[in-house]
């Protein structure tokens, strides 16, 4: 089993972020490793199953116990301060992310986000890179498709984001984050998928909460992307005044035309949500 070395700089940053008396700021490791609070809990449970010794080492470096305590108690203490507040899962849950000595992820390796995930070996040149904080996101309206048997969103490509999926009524790909710069334009590629050989003209809408107020109702937050039986491409440029930080992008595809309202169900197709990191 790999032993991940903890640097003094990392230990200090961990202690500052985890300490219950310290106000934590969002730390964003620039990769796709952005999790929800529930996924952060899953990450801890995965490490507890696969790398319990690592959690013990982190706990020892943070709490520096003066008297010996069982490893199970050390892990429980670490879990409590990283993930819980007043016995409830924190909205700003903390979790460990991994990378090489440059805090990069050249091998595209990610730790598990569920206790049911297989125990994947941490690359030999990787170590703990940072303590991440789950982004504080507003509660967006819920929506879905009524029918998904004939068509679905097959893939979404935008900046560094490249996600391929099967047919569902709704998918929240909060762990798939596109990093964009506020002063640049990016090409969004949307590809439909079909259950059989026959294809259909699909209507696409894209919604981005540029001002991060929890809805898609403001100016320039809705884009009619077009109608196509094949992959289509559309250019997206953040509007002047787009707020920097984490926000949500919603993509809808509907054979029956869709809607300019991001909260309205689509008739036949799919809805997918993603995170955007605007720099």
Coordinates of C-alpha atoms in Angstrom, one line a residue:
X1 CA 0.0 0.0 0.0
X2 CA 1.3 3.4 -0.9
X3 CA 2.3 5.7 1.9
X4 CA 1.6 9.3 0.9
X5 CA 4.1 11.8 2.3
X6 CA 2.6 14.9 3.9
X7 CA 4.7 18.1 3.5
X8 CA 4.9 20.7 6.3
X9 CA 3.2 23.2 4.0
X10 CA 0.4 20.8 3.4
X11 CA 0.0 20.0 7.1
X12 CA -0.2 23.7 7.9
X13 CA -2.8 24.3 5.2
X14 CA -4.9 21.3 6.3
X15 CA -4.8 22.5 9.9
X16 CA -6.0 26.0 8.9
X17 CA -8.8 24.7 6.7
X18 CA -10.1 22.0 9.0
X19 CA -9.7 23.7 12.4
X20 CA -13.3 24.2 13.7
X21 CA -12.5 27.8 14.9
X22 CA -11.2 28.9 11.5
X23 CA -13.4 30.3 8.8
X24 CA -12.8 28.2 5.7
X25 CA -12.4 29.7 2.3
X26 CA -13.1 27.7 -0.8
X27 CA -10.0 25.9 -2.1
X28 CA -10.3 24.9 -5.7
X29 CA -7.8 22.4 -7.0
X30 CA -8.1 23.1 -10.8
X31 CA -9.2 19.7 -12.0
X32 CA -12.5 17.9 -12.3
X33 CA -12.3 16.9 -8.7
X34 CA -15.2 19.1 -7.5
X35 CA -17.6 17.2 -5.2
X36 CA -20.9 17.7 -3.5
X37 CA -21.1 17.3 0.3
X38 CA -22.5 13.8 -0.2
X39 CA -19.7 12.9 -2.6
X40 CA -17.2 14.4 -0.1
X41 CA -18.6 12.0 2.5
X42 CA -18.2 9.2 -0.1
X43 CA -14.6 10.2 -0.6
X44 CA -13.8 9.9 3.1
X45 CA -15.6 6.5 3.3
X46 CA -13.6 5.3 0.2
X47 CA -10.3 6.4 1.9
X48 CA -11.5 4.8 5.1
X49 CA -12.0 1.5 3.3
X50 CA -8.9 1.6 1.0
X51 CA -6.4 3.9 2.8
X52 CA -7.2 4.0 6.5
X53 CA -3.5 4.5 7.4
X54 CA -3.5 7.7 5.3
X55 CA -6.4 9.1 7.3
X56 CA -4.7 8.2 10.6
X57 CA -1.5 10.0 9.4
X58 CA -3.5 13.1 8.5
X59 CA -5.3 13.0 11.8
X60 CA -2.1 12.6 13.8
X61 CA -0.5 15.6 12.0
X62 CA -3.5 17.8 12.6
X63 CA -4.6 16.9 16.1
X64 CA -1.2 15.8 17.4
X65 CA -2.7 13.7 20.2
X66 CA -0.8 13.8 23.5
X67 CA -2.1 10.5 24.7
X68 CA -2.5 7.3 22.6
X69 CA -6.0 6.7 21.2
X70 CA -7.3 4.0 18.8
X71 CA -6.9 4.5 15.1
X72 CA -10.7 4.2 14.7
X73 CA -11.1 7.2 17.1
X74 CA -8.6 9.2 15.2
X75 CA -10.4 8.6 11.9
X76 CA -13.8 9.4 13.6
X77 CA -12.4 12.7 14.9
X78 CA -11.1 13.7 11.5
X79 CA -14.4 12.7 9.8
X80 CA -16.3 14.8 12.3
X81 CA -14.4 18.1 11.7
X82 CA -14.1 17.6 7.9
X83 CA -17.7 16.7 7.2
X84 CA -20.1 17.5 10.0
X85 CA -21.5 20.4 12.0
X86 CA -24.1 20.0 14.7
X87 CA -24.3 16.3 13.7
X88 CA -25.4 17.3 10.1
X89 CA -23.4 17.0 6.9
X90 CA -21.8 20.3 6.3
X91 CA -22.5 22.4 3.2
X92 CA -18.8 23.3 3.2
X93 CA -17.6 19.7 3.6
X94 CA -13.9 19.2 3.3
X95 CA -12.2 16.4 1.3
X96 CA -8.7 15.3 0.2
X97 CA -7.6 15.6 -3.4
X98 CA -4.5 14.2 -5.0
X99 CA -1.9 15.2 -7.6
X100 CA 1.8 15.1 -8.4
X101 CA 4.6 17.2 -6.9
X102 CA 3.3 20.2 -9.0
X103 CA -0.2 19.7 -7.7
X104 CA -1.3 18.7 -11.2
X105 CA -3.1 15.6 -12.3
X106 CA -1.3 14.4 -15.5
X107 CA -2.5 10.8 -15.2
X108 CA -6.2 11.9 -14.8
X109 CA -6.5 9.8 -11.7
X110 CA -9.2 10.5 -9.1
X111 CA -9.9 9.0 -5.7
X112 CA -13.3 7.3 -5.2
X113 CA -16.4 9.2 -4.2
X114 CA -18.3 6.2 -2.8
X115 CA -17.5 3.4 -0.3
X116 CA -18.6 1.0 -3.1
X117 CA -15.9 2.2 -5.5
X118 CA -13.0 -0.2 -6.0
X119 CA -9.8 0.4 -4.2
X120 CA -7.8 2.1 -7.0
X121 CA -4.0 2.4 -6.4
X122 CA -2.8 5.9 -6.0
X123 CA -0.1 6.6 -8.6
X124 CA 3.3 6.2 -7.1
X125 CA 4.3 9.9 -7.8
X126 CA 1.1 11.3 -6.4
X127 CA 0.4 12.7 -2.9
X128 CA -2.2 14.7 -1.2
X129 CA -2.3 18.0 -3.0
X130 CA -5.0 20.0 -1.2
X131 CA -8.0 20.0 1.1
X132 CA -11.0 20.9 -1.1
X133 CA -14.1 22.6 0.1
X134 CA -17.4 21.8 -1.5
X135 CA -18.6 24.9 -3.3
X136 CA -21.6 26.7 -1.8
X137 CA -24.2 26.5 -4.5
X138 CA -27.7 27.9 -4.5
X139 CA -30.7 25.6 -4.7
X140 CA -31.7 25.6 -8.3
X141 CA -35.1 24.6 -9.6
X142 CA -35.6 21.0 -10.4
X143 CA -36.5 19.7 -13.8
X144 CA -36.3 16.6 -15.9
X145 CA -37.6 15.0 -19.1
X146 CA -40.9 13.1 -19.3
X147 CA -39.7 10.7 -22.0
X148 CA -36.2 9.3 -22.7
X149 CA -36.8 6.2 -24.7
X150 CA -35.9 7.6 -28.1
X151 CA -33.2 10.2 -27.6
X152 CA -30.9 11.5 -24.9
X153 CA -27.9 13.8 -24.5
X154 CA -24.9 11.7 -25.6
X155 CA -22.1 14.1 -24.9
X156 CA -21.2 17.7 -23.8
X157 CA -17.8 19.2 -24.6
X158 CA -16.9 22.7 -23.3
X159 CA -13.4 23.9 -22.5
X160 CA -11.8 21.1 -20.5
X161 CA -15.1 19.4 -19.9
X162 CA -15.8 16.3 -22.0
X163 CA -18.6 14.1 -20.7
X164 CA -20.3 11.2 -22.4
X165 CA -23.4 9.6 -20.9
X166 CA -26.3 7.3 -21.4
X167 CA -30.0 8.1 -21.3
X168 CA -31.6 9.4 -18.1
X169 CA -34.4 11.8 -17.3
X170 CA -32.0 14.1 -15.5
X171 CA -28.3 14.0 -14.5
X172 CA -26.4 16.3 -12.1
X173 CA -22.7 16.1 -13.2
X174 CA -21.6 18.4 -10.4
X175 CA -18.2 16.6 -10.4
X176 CA -17.6 17.5 -14.1
X177 CA -16.4 21.1 -14.1
X178 CA -15.5 23.3 -17.0
X179 CA -12.9 26.0 -16.3
X180 CA -13.3 29.1 -18.4
X181 CA -11.9 32.7 -18.3
X182 CA -14.3 35.6 -18.2
X183 CA -12.5 37.4 -21.1
X184 CA -12.4 34.5 -23.6
X185 CA -14.9 32.6 -25.9
X186 CA -15.3 28.9 -25.9
X187 CA -16.9 26.4 -28.2
X188 CA -19.6 24.2 -26.8
X189 CA -20.3 20.9 -28.6
X190 CA -23.6 19.1 -28.0
X191 CA -24.2 15.6 -29.4
X192 CA -27.5 13.8 -29.3
X193 CA -27.8 10.0 -28.9
X194 CA -30.6 7.8 -30.2
X195 CA -31.9 4.4 -29.1
X196 CA -32.1 3.0 -32.6
X197 CA -30.9 3.7 -36.1
X198 CA -33.4 6.5 -36.7
X199 CA -32.4 10.0 -35.8
X200 CA -34.5 13.0 -35.0
X201 CA -34.1 16.8 -35.0
X202 CA -33.4 17.8 -31.4
X203 CA -33.8 21.3 -29.9
X204 CA -31.1 22.4 -27.6
X205 CA -31.1 25.1 -24.9
X206 CA -28.2 26.1 -22.6
X207 CA -28.7 28.0 -19.4
X208 CA -25.8 29.6 -17.4
X209 CA -26.2 31.4 -14.1
X210 CA -23.6 34.1 -14.8
X211 CA -24.4 36.3 -11.8
X212 CA -24.7 33.2 -9.4
X213 CA -28.1 34.3 -8.0
X214 CA -29.6 30.8 -8.1
X215 CA -31.7 31.1 -11.3
X216 CA -31.4 31.3 -15.1
X217 CA -33.7 34.2 -15.5
X218 CA -31.3 37.1 -16.0
X219 CA -30.2 38.7 -19.3
X220 CA -28.0 36.5 -21.4
X221 CA -28.4 33.5 -19.1
X222 CA -30.5 31.5 -21.7
X223 CA -29.0 30.5 -25.1
X224 CA -31.0 28.8 -27.8
X225 CA -28.3 26.6 -29.2
X226 CA -30.1 25.3 -32.3
X227 CA -31.9 22.2 -33.8
X228 CA -29.9 19.3 -35.2
X229 CA -30.0 15.5 -35.7
X230 CA -26.2 15.5 -35.3
X231 CA -23.6 17.2 -33.1
X232 CA -23.8 21.0 -33.2
X233 CA -21.4 23.6 -32.0
X234 CA -22.1 27.0 -30.5
X235 CA -19.8 29.7 -29.2
X236 CA -20.2 30.9 -25.7
X237 CA -18.6 34.1 -24.3
X238 CA -19.2 35.2 -20.7
X239 CA -21.1 38.5 -20.7
X240 CA -19.6 41.6 -19.2
X241 CA -19.9 41.5 -15.5
X242 CA -20.1 37.7 -15.2
X243 CA -19.3 36.8 -11.6
X244 CA -16.1 34.8 -11.1
X245 CA -16.2 31.6 -9.1
X246 CA -18.4 28.5 -9.3
X247 CA -21.8 28.5 -11.0
X248 CA -24.1 26.1 -12.8
X249 CA -24.7 25.3 -16.5
X250 CA -27.9 23.5 -17.5
X251 CA -28.2 21.8 -20.9
X252 CA -31.6 20.6 -22.2
X253 CA -32.4 18.6 -25.3
X254 CA -36.0 18.1 -26.5
X255 CA -37.4 16.5 -29.6
X256 CA -40.6 18.5 -29.1
X257 CA -38.9 22.0 -29.0
X258 CA -37.9 22.5 -25.4
X259 CA -38.4 25.8 -23.6
X260 CA -36.8 29.1 -22.8
X261 CA -37.7 28.3 -19.1
X262 CA -34.9 26.3 -17.5
X263 CA -37.3 25.1 -14.8
X264 CA -39.8 23.6 -17.3
X265 CA -39.8 19.9 -18.0
X266 CA -38.8 18.8 -21.5
X267 CA -41.0 16.4 -23.3
X268 CA -38.7 13.9 -25.0
X269 CA -35.0 14.1 -24.3
X270 CA -32.8 14.9 -21.3
X271 CA -31.6 17.5 -18.9
X272 CA -28.0 17.7 -17.6
X273 CA -26.4 20.1 -15.1
X274 CA -22.7 20.9 -14.8
X275 CA -20.5 23.2 -12.9
X276 CA -18.6 26.1 -14.4
X277 CA -15.5 27.7 -12.8
X278 CA -15.2 31.2 -14.1
X279 CA -11.8 32.8 -13.6

